[in-house]
C-alpha positions as CSV (number, residue, x, y, z in Angstrom):
1,M,-11.5,10.5,-28.2
2,K,-11.9,8.4,-25.1
3,V,-8.9,7.6,-22.9
4,K,-8.4,5.3,-19.9
5,I,-6.5,7.1,-17.1
6,T,-4.3,4.5,-15.4
7,R,-2.5,6.7,-12.9
8,I,-2.7,10.2,-11.7
9,V,0.1,12.1,-9.9
10,L,-1.0,15.0,-7.9
11,I,1.5,17.7,-7.0
12,I,0.1,19.4,-3.9
13,E,0.6,23.2,-3.3
14,D,3.0,22.4,-0.5
15,G,5.2,20.4,-2.9
16,S,4.2,16.9,-1.8
17,K,3.2,14.2,-4.3
18,T,0.4,11.8,-4.3
19,T,-0.4,9.0,-6.8
20,I,-4.0,7.8,-7.6
21,K,-4.8,4.7,-9.7
22,P,-8.4,5.3,-10.8
23,N,-8.5,3.1,-14.0
24,K,-11.3,5.5,-15.3
25,I,-12.4,6.1,-18.8
26,V,-13.0,9.7,-19.7
27,G,-14.0,11.6,-22.8
28,D,-12.5,15.0,-21.9
29,V,-9.2,14.9,-20.1
30,E,-8.9,18.7,-19.4
31,S,-12.2,18.8,-17.6
32,Y,-11.2,15.8,-15.5
33,R,-7.8,17.5,-14.8
34,R,-9.7,20.6,-13.5
35,L,-11.9,18.5,-11.4
36,Q,-9.0,16.6,-9.8
37,K,-7.0,19.9,-9.3
38,E,-9.9,21.5,-7.4
39,A,-11.0,18.5,-5.5
40,N,-7.3,17.7,-4.2
41,N,-6.0,21.2,-3.9
42,A,-3.3,20.4,-6.3
43,S,-0.9,22.8,-8.1
44,R,-0.3,20.3,-11.0
45,V,-2.1,17.1,-12.1
46,L,-0.3,14.6,-14.3
47,F,-1.9,11.6,-16.1
48,V,-0.7,8.2,-17.5
49,I,-3.2,7.5,-20.1
50,E,-4.1,4.8,-22.7
51,E,-6.0,5.8,-25.8
52,I,-9.0,3.4,-26.3
53,E,-10.9,5.0,-29.2
């Protein structure tokens, strides 16, 4: 299943929040979550998604 990620909320380890609007289509949400978590040193990664297939 492919989804379009319209917004990402990153909760950084110090408690601050950052929002990213990538408008990216991905096939595997969990692997993209791991990638964002590691790349941004986040403790939590939350998505707003739209199902496209």
